[in-house]
Structures are given as structure tokens and as C-alpha cells.
PDB file of N, CA and C in Angstrom:
ATOM      1  N   UNK A   1      -1.769  18.951 -19.378  1.00 73.00           N
ATOM      2  CA  UNK A   1      -0.634  18.158 -19.617  1.00 73.00           C
ATOM      3  C   UNK A   1      -0.274  18.340 -21.192  1.00 73.00           C
ATOM      4  N   UNK A   2       1.058  18.652 -21.497  1.00 78.00           N
ATOM      5  CA  UNK A   2       1.498  18.796 -22.907  1.00 78.00           C
ATOM      6  C   UNK A   2       1.649  17.441 -23.447  1.00 78.00           C
ATOM      7  N   UNK A   3       1.565  17.403 -24.826  1.00 79.00           N
ATOM      8  CA  UNK A   3       1.867  16.161 -25.568  1.00 79.00           C
ATOM      9  C   UNK A   3       3.042  15.285 -25.125  1.00 79.00           C
ATOM     10  N   UNK A   4       4.154  15.981 -24.963  1.00 79.00           N
ATOM     11  CA  UNK A   4       5.393  15.080 -24.720  1.00 79.00           C
ATOM     12  C   UNK A   4       5.266  14.551 -23.257  1.00 79.00           C
ATOM     13  N   UNK A   5       4.606  15.373 -22.245  1.00 83.00           N
ATOM     14  CA  UNK A   5       4.381  14.817 -20.973  1.00 83.00           C
ATOM     15  C   UNK A   5       3.423  13.595 -21.037  1.00 83.00           C
ATOM     16  N   UNK A   6       2.432  13.753 -21.862  1.00 83.00           N
ATOM     17  CA  UNK A   6       1.487  12.749 -21.947  1.00 83.00           C
ATOM     18  C   UNK A   6       2.147  11.449 -22.468  1.00 83.00           C
ATOM     19  N   UNK A   7       2.936  11.665 -23.449  1.00 83.00           N
ATOM     20  CA  UNK A   7       3.712  10.595 -24.119  1.00 83.00           C
ATOM     21  C   UNK A   7       4.639   9.860 -23.111  1.00 83.00           C
ATOM     22  N   UNK A   8       5.350  10.602 -22.300  1.00 83.00           N
ATOM     23  CA  UNK A   8       6.333  10.002 -21.379  1.00 83.00           C
ATOM     24  C   UNK A   8       5.541   9.319 -20.279  1.00 83.00           C
ATOM     25  N   UNK A   9       4.378   9.874 -19.895  1.00 86.00           N
ATOM     26  CA  UNK A   9       3.627   9.143 -18.866  1.00 86.00           C
ATOM     27  C   UNK A   9       2.982   7.800 -19.408  1.00 86.00           C
ATOM     28  N   UNK A  10       2.552   7.807 -20.736  1.00 86.00           N
ATOM     29  CA  UNK A  10       1.975   6.538 -21.209  1.00 86.00           C
ATOM     30  C   UNK A  10       3.178   5.551 -21.414  1.00 86.00           C
ATOM     31  N   UNK A  11       4.325   6.032 -21.904  1.00 88.00           N
ATOM     32  CA  UNK A  11       5.421   5.112 -21.965  1.00 88.00           C
ATOM     33  C   UNK A  11       5.837   4.443 -20.684  1.00 88.00           C
ATOM     34  N   UNK A  12       5.810   5.230 -19.636  1.00 89.00           N
ATOM     35  CA  UNK A  12       6.234   4.761 -18.293  1.00 89.00           C
ATOM     36  C   UNK A  12       5.162   3.715 -17.820  1.00 89.00           C
ATOM     37  N   UNK A  13       3.909   3.991 -18.060  1.00 90.00           N
ATOM     38  CA  UNK A  13       2.797   3.062 -17.801  1.00 90.00           C
ATOM     39  C   UNK A  13       2.929   1.808 -18.581  1.00 90.00           C
ATOM     40  N   UNK A  14       3.132   1.943 -19.798  1.00 91.00           N
ATOM     41  CA  UNK A  14       3.194   0.702 -20.595  1.00 91.00           C
ATOM     42  C   UNK A  14       4.618  -0.212 -20.184  1.00 91.00           C
ATOM     43  N   UNK A  15       5.643   0.531 -19.790  1.00 92.00           N
ATOM     44  CA  UNK A  15       6.801  -0.303 -19.272  1.00 92.00           C
ATOM     45  C   UNK A  15       6.475  -0.834 -18.012  1.00 92.00           C
ATOM     46  N   UNK A  16       5.802  -0.313 -17.036  1.00 91.00           N
ATOM     47  CA  UNK A  16       5.484  -0.916 -15.757  1.00 91.00           C
ATOM     48  C   UNK A  16       4.520  -2.054 -15.984  1.00 91.00           C
ATOM     49  N   UNK A  17       3.562  -1.933 -16.925  1.00 93.00           N
ATOM     50  CA  UNK A  17       2.687  -3.079 -17.220  1.00 93.00           C
ATOM     51  C   UNK A  17       3.426  -4.306 -17.678  1.00 93.00           C
ATOM     52  N   UNK A  18       4.370  -4.066 -18.608  1.00 94.00           N
ATOM     53  CA  UNK A  18       5.244  -5.062 -19.166  1.00 94.00           C
ATOM     54  C   UNK A  18       6.077  -5.596 -18.088  1.00 94.00           C
ATOM     55  N   UNK A  19       6.763  -4.833 -17.180  1.00 93.00           N
ATOM     56  CA  UNK A  19       7.621  -5.342 -16.139  1.00 93.00           C
ATOM     57  C   UNK A  19       6.846  -6.239 -15.196  1.00 93.00           C
ATOM     58  N   UNK A  20       5.770  -5.784 -14.670  1.00 91.00           N
ATOM     59  CA  UNK A  20       4.848  -6.498 -13.769  1.00 91.00           C
ATOM     60  C   UNK A  20       4.397  -7.742 -14.350  1.00 91.00           C
ATOM     61  N   UNK A  21       4.412  -7.984 -15.686  1.00 93.00           N
ATOM     62  CA  UNK A  21       3.861  -9.211 -16.273  1.00 93.00           C
ATOM     63  C   UNK A  21       4.974  -9.886 -16.971  1.00 93.00           C
ATOM     64  N   UNK A  22       6.141  -9.632 -16.638  1.00 93.00           N
ATOM     65  CA  UNK A  22       7.365 -10.408 -17.167  1.00 93.00           C
ATOM     66  C   UNK A  22       7.385 -10.389 -18.747  1.00 93.00           C
ATOM     67  N   UNK A  23       7.017  -9.305 -19.409  1.00 95.00           N
ATOM     68  CA  UNK A  23       6.963  -9.199 -20.872  1.00 95.00           C
ATOM     69  C   UNK A  23       8.154  -8.531 -21.300  1.00 95.00           C
ATOM     70  N   UNK A  24       8.948  -9.130 -22.113  1.00 94.00           N
ATOM     71  CA  UNK A  24      10.112  -8.429 -22.633  1.00 94.00           C
ATOM     72  C   UNK A  24       9.759  -7.356 -23.617  1.00 94.00           C
ATOM     73  N   UNK A  25       9.859  -6.083 -23.086  1.00 92.00           N
ATOM     74  CA  UNK A  25       9.343  -4.896 -23.671  1.00 92.00           C
ATOM     75  C   UNK A  25      10.361  -3.754 -23.424  1.00 92.00           C
ATOM     76  N   UNK A  26      10.868  -3.142 -24.578  1.00 86.00           N
ATOM     77  CA  UNK A  26      11.651  -1.936 -24.390  1.00 86.00           C
ATOM     78  C   UNK A  26      11.060  -0.886 -25.282  1.00 86.00           C
ATOM     79  N   UNK A  27      10.793   0.205 -24.626  1.00 84.00           N
ATOM     80  CA  UNK A  27      10.259   1.380 -25.477  1.00 84.00           C
ATOM     81  C   UNK A  27      11.535   2.070 -25.947  1.00 84.00           C
ATOM     82  N   UNK A  28      11.445   2.411 -27.278  1.00 81.00           N
ATOM     83  CA  UNK A  28      12.523   3.096 -27.961  1.00 81.00           C
ATOM     84  C   UNK A  28      12.082   4.586 -27.725  1.00 81.00           C
ATOM     85  N   UNK A  29      13.277   5.329 -27.558  1.00 79.00           N
ATOM     86  CA  UNK A  29      13.255   6.759 -27.299  1.00 79.00           C
ATOM     87  C   UNK A  29      12.541   7.409 -28.424  1.00 79.00           C
ATOM     88  N   UNK A  30      11.555   8.384 -28.091  1.00 75.00           N
ATOM     89  CA  UNK A  30      10.864   9.140 -29.071  1.00 75.00           C
ATOM     90  C   UNK A  30      11.804  10.142 -29.736  1.00 75.00           C
ATOM     91  N   UNK A  31      11.733  10.089 -31.044  1.00 77.00           N
ATOM     92  CA  UNK A  31      12.638  11.151 -31.817  1.00 77.00           C
ATOM     93  C   UNK A  31      11.705  12.236 -32.403  1.00 77.00           C
ATOM     94  N   UNK A  32      10.443  12.231 -32.090  1.00 72.00           N
ATOM     95  CA  UNK A  32       9.723  13.342 -32.683  1.00 72.00           C
ATOM     96  C   UNK A  32      10.091  14.601 -32.280  1.00 72.00           C
ATOM     97  N   UNK A  33      10.287  15.534 -33.069  1.00 73.00           N
ATOM     98  CA  UNK A  33      10.566  16.973 -32.830  1.00 73.00           C
ATOM     99  C   UNK A  33       9.383  17.806 -32.910  1.00 73.00           C
ATOM    100  N   UNK A  34       9.243  18.729 -32.103  1.00 69.00           N
ATOM    101  CA  UNK A  34       8.125  19.593 -32.056  1.00 69.00           C
ATOM    102  C   UNK A  34       7.210  19.343 -30.972  1.00 69.00           C
ATOM    103  N   UNK A  35       5.992  19.780 -30.971  1.00 72.00           N
ATOM    104  CA  UNK A  35       4.811  19.606 -30.013  1.00 72.00           C
ATOM    105  C   UNK A  35       4.061  18.471 -30.565  1.00 72.00           C
ATOM    106  N   UNK A  36       4.116  17.339 -29.869  1.00 74.00           N
ATOM    107  CA  UNK A  36       3.145  16.162 -30.243  1.00 74.00           C
ATOM    108  C   UNK A  36       1.978  16.050 -29.507  1.00 74.00           C
ATOM    109  N   UNK A  37       1.002  15.226 -29.877  1.00 73.00           N
ATOM    110  CA  UNK A  37      -0.238  15.115 -29.343  1.00 73.00           C
ATOM    111  C   UNK A  37      -0.222  14.189 -28.212  1.00 73.00           C
ATOM    112  N   UNK A  38       0.827  13.492 -27.994  1.00 69.00           N
ATOM    113  CA  UNK A  38       1.034  12.475 -26.837  1.00 69.00           C
ATOM    114  C   UNK A  38       0.857  11.072 -27.421  1.00 69.00           C
ATOM    115  N   UNK A  39       0.469  10.919 -28.573  1.00 73.00           N
ATOM    116  CA  UNK A  39       0.589   9.532 -29.160  1.00 73.00           C
ATOM    117  C   UNK A  39       0.904   9.660 -30.594  1.00 73.00           C
ATOM    118  N   UNK A  40       1.585   8.552 -31.226  1.00 79.00           N
ATOM    119  CA  UNK A  40       1.996   8.636 -32.484  1.00 79.00           C
ATOM    120  C   UNK A  40       2.014   7.242 -33.133  1.00 79.00           C
ATOM    121  N   UNK A  41       2.317   6.981 -34.228  1.00 81.00           N
ATOM    122  CA  UNK A  41       2.242   5.547 -34.832  1.00 81.00           C
ATOM    123  C   UNK A  41       3.289   4.698 -34.018  1.00 81.00           C
ATOM    124  N   UNK A  42       4.375   5.220 -33.632  1.00 83.00           N
ATOM    125  CA  UNK A  42       5.412   4.392 -32.832  1.00 83.00           C
ATOM    126  C   UNK A  42       4.718   3.953 -31.489  1.00 83.00           C
ATOM    127  N   UNK A  43       4.070   4.991 -30.868  1.00 85.00           N
ATOM    128  CA  UNK A  43       3.503   4.631 -29.499  1.00 85.00           C
ATOM    129  C   UNK A  43       2.347   3.719 -29.717  1.00 85.00           C
ATOM    130  N   UNK A  44       1.546   3.785 -30.777  1.00 87.00           N
ATOM    131  CA  UNK A  44       0.343   2.855 -31.041  1.00 87.00           C
ATOM    132  C   UNK A  44       0.960   1.555 -31.413  1.00 87.00           C
ATOM    133  N   UNK A  45       2.036   1.327 -32.004  1.00 90.00           N
ATOM    134  CA  UNK A  45       2.606   0.125 -32.330  1.00 90.00           C
ATOM    135  C   UNK A  45       3.085  -0.639 -30.957  1.00 90.00           C
ATOM    136  N   UNK A  46       3.664   0.148 -30.112  1.00 91.00           N
ATOM    137  CA  UNK A  46       4.138  -0.357 -28.816  1.00 91.00           C
ATOM    138  C   UNK A  46       2.985  -0.775 -27.989  1.00 91.00           C
ATOM    139  N   UNK A  47       1.888  -0.042 -28.010  1.00 91.00           N
ATOM    140  CA  UNK A  47       0.688  -0.397 -27.256  1.00 91.00           C
ATOM    141  C   UNK A  47       0.069  -1.744 -27.891  1.00 91.00           C
ATOM    142  N   UNK A  48      -0.056  -1.750 -29.175  1.00 94.00           N
ATOM    143  CA  UNK A  48      -0.638  -2.948 -29.772  1.00 94.00           C
ATOM    144  C   UNK A  48       0.220  -4.216 -29.485  1.00 94.00           C
ATOM    145  N   UNK A  49       1.503  -4.078 -29.467  1.00 95.00           N
ATOM    146  CA  UNK A  49       2.378  -5.237 -29.128  1.00 95.00           C
ATOM    147  C   UNK A  49       2.148  -5.715 -27.705  1.00 95.00           C
ATOM    148  N   UNK A  50       2.103  -4.652 -26.776  1.00 95.00           N
ATOM    149  CA  UNK A  50       1.828  -5.015 -25.351  1.00 95.00           C
ATOM    150  C   UNK A  50       0.485  -5.607 -25.197  1.00 95.00           C
ATOM    151  N   UNK A  51      -0.528  -5.110 -25.929  1.00 95.00           N
ATOM    152  CA  UNK A  51      -1.846  -5.729 -25.681  1.00 95.00           C
ATOM    153  C   UNK A  51      -1.837  -7.101 -26.322  1.00 95.00           C
ATOM    154  N   UNK A  52      -1.174  -7.283 -27.324  1.00 96.00           N
ATOM    155  CA  UNK A  52      -1.078  -8.707 -27.886  1.00 96.00           C
ATOM    156  C   UNK A  52      -0.393  -9.719 -26.965  1.00 96.00           C
ATOM    157  N   UNK A  53       0.779  -9.221 -26.331  1.00 96.00           N
ATOM    158  CA  UNK A  53       1.343 -10.132 -25.389  1.00 96.00           C
ATOM    159  C   UNK A  53       0.622 -10.372 -24.160  1.00 96.00           C
ATOM    160  N   UNK A  54      -0.251  -9.400 -23.635  1.00 95.00           N
ATOM    161  CA  UNK A  54      -1.035  -9.734 -22.573  1.00 95.00           C
ATOM    162  C   UNK A  54      -2.170 -10.684 -22.872  1.00 95.00           C
ATOM    163  N   UNK A  55      -2.786 -10.504 -24.038  1.00 95.00           N
ATOM    164  CA  UNK A  55      -3.817 -11.351 -24.575  1.00 95.00           C
ATOM    165  C   UNK A  55      -3.132 -12.894 -24.547  1.00 95.00           C
ATOM    166  N   UNK A  56      -2.023 -12.970 -25.186  1.00 96.00           N
ATOM    167  CA  UNK A  56      -1.342 -14.322 -25.295  1.00 96.00           C
ATOM    168  C   UNK A  56      -1.161 -14.880 -23.859  1.00 96.00           C
ATOM    169  N   UNK A  57      -0.613 -14.043 -22.952  1.00 95.00           N
ATOM    170  CA  UNK A  57      -0.434 -14.590 -21.674  1.00 95.00           C
ATOM    171  C   UNK A  57      -1.729 -14.970 -21.017  1.00 95.00           C
ATOM    172  N   UNK A  58      -2.739 -14.257 -21.147  1.00 93.00           N
ATOM    173  CA  UNK A  58      -4.072 -14.560 -20.517  1.00 93.00           C
ATOM    174  C   UNK A  58      -4.566 -15.934 -21.087  1.00 93.00           C
ATOM    175  N   UNK A  59      -4.465 -15.956 -22.479  1.00 95.00           N
ATOM    176  CA  UNK A  59      -5.068 -17.151 -23.114  1.00 95.00           C
ATOM    177  C   UNK A  59      -4.267 -18.456 -22.652  1.00 95.00           C
ATOM    178  N   UNK A  60      -3.019 -18.243 -22.331  1.00 95.00           N
ATOM    179  CA  UNK A  60      -2.243 -19.368 -21.937  1.00 95.00           C
ATOM    180  C   UNK A  60      -2.570 -19.775 -20.448  1.00 95.00           C
ATOM    181  N   UNK A  61      -3.456 -19.092 -19.904  1.00 94.00           N
ATOM    182  CA  UNK A  61      -3.869 -19.429 -18.453  1.00 94.00           C
ATOM    183  C   UNK A  61      -3.084 -18.782 -17.356  1.00 94.00           C
ATOM    184  N   UNK A  62      -2.351 -17.794 -17.844  1.00 93.00           N
ATOM    185  CA  UNK A  62      -1.501 -17.105 -16.724  1.00 93.00           C
ATOM    186  C   UNK A  62      -2.183 -15.792 -16.439  1.00 93.00           C
ATOM    187  N   UNK A  63      -2.009 -15.375 -15.194  1.00 91.00           N
ATOM    188  CA  UNK A  63      -2.764 -14.213 -14.717  1.00 91.00           C
ATOM    189  C   UNK A  63      -1.940 -12.947 -15.115  1.00 91.00           C
ATOM    190  N   UNK A  64      -2.806 -11.951 -15.342  1.00 91.00           N
ATOM    191  CA  UNK A  64      -2.177 -10.524 -15.742  1.00 91.00           C
ATOM    192  C   UNK A  64      -2.163  -9.712 -14.484  1.00 91.00           C
ATOM    193  N   UNK A  65      -1.051  -9.040 -14.152  1.00 87.00           N
ATOM    194  CA  UNK A  65      -1.044  -8.289 -13.013  1.00 87.00           C
ATOM    195  C   UNK A  65      -0.955  -6.816 -13.258  1.00 87.00           C
ATOM    196  N   UNK A  66      -1.950  -6.043 -12.946  1.00 82.00           N
ATOM    197  CA  UNK A  66      -1.767  -4.541 -12.937  1.00 82.00           C
ATOM    198  C   UNK A  66      -2.086  -3.709 -11.614  1.00 82.00           C
ATOM    199  N   UNK A  67      -2.114  -4.556 -10.595  1.00 78.00           N
ATOM    200  CA  UNK A  67      -2.432  -3.836  -9.390  1.00 78.00           C
ATOM    201  C   UNK A  67      -1.261  -3.048  -8.814  1.00 78.00           C
ATOM    202  N   UNK A  68      -0.075  -3.296  -9.230  1.00 71.00           N
ATOM    203  CA  UNK A  68       1.042  -2.582  -8.669  1.00 71.00           C
ATOM    204  C   UNK A  68       1.549  -1.475  -9.624  1.00 71.00           C
ATOM    205  N   UNK A  69       0.774  -1.053 -10.523  1.00 76.00           N
ATOM    206  CA  UNK A  69       1.097  -0.122 -11.552  1.00 76.00           C
ATOM    207  C   UNK A  69       0.977   1.318 -11.003  1.00 76.00           C
ATOM    208  N   UNK A  70       0.002   1.546 -10.315  1.00 70.00           N
ATOM    209  CA  UNK A  70      -0.289   2.916  -9.789  1.00 70.00           C
ATOM    210  C   UNK A  70       0.232   3.055  -8.235  1.00 70.00           C
ATOM    211  N   UNK A  71       0.622   4.051  -7.765  1.00 62.00           N
ATOM    212  CA  UNK A  71       0.651   5.411  -8.409  1.00 62.00           C
ATOM    213  C   UNK A  71       1.878   5.411  -9.221  1.00 62.00           C
ATOM    214  N   UNK A  72       1.913   6.134 -10.371  1.00 52.00           N
ATOM    215  CA  UNK A  72       3.080   6.301 -11.221  1.00 52.00           C
ATOM    216  C   UNK A  72       4.158   7.093 -10.770  1.00 52.00           C
ATOM    217  N   UNK A  73       3.553   8.200 -10.179  1.00 52.00           N
ATOM    218  CA  UNK A  73       4.736   9.166  -9.660  1.00 52.00           C
ATOM    219  C   UNK A  73       4.531   9.304  -8.107  1.00 52.00           C
TER     220      UNK A  73
END
């Protein structure tokens, strides 16, 4: 799997997790040019945001749903 394919897959996964958990989350289109490694500071920031939102939701007593995330494709 090439870097951009990995990036796209991780973006899709993060968006599905957000959608399943009613978290307002919109991934910005990646503008990186060239061959990436599949993660970058933008991706890491989006992941950190999503993780924090899931933690807040869980701490407030709400359930987190990840069972409908797979299969991705």
C-alpha cells in the first residue's frame, strides 16, 4: 500500500468513526504533493481531535460505537 492509499484509507476510517458516533468532523483534503508516508501533521492533528472527542463522549457516559466501521471497502 502506497502512502497516499494509506492516507486515504485512514481518512475514510476516521470519518466513519466520527459519523457512527455523531461527532462533527470534516477531513480537509490533503494538499501534500509527492509520495507521502501515509501520515502527516495534518492527519495526526485530525486523529488527535477525534480521539479527544471520543474520550469526552465516553466520559460523559455515552457509548462509543465502532462495530459498524468495517469492512471499509
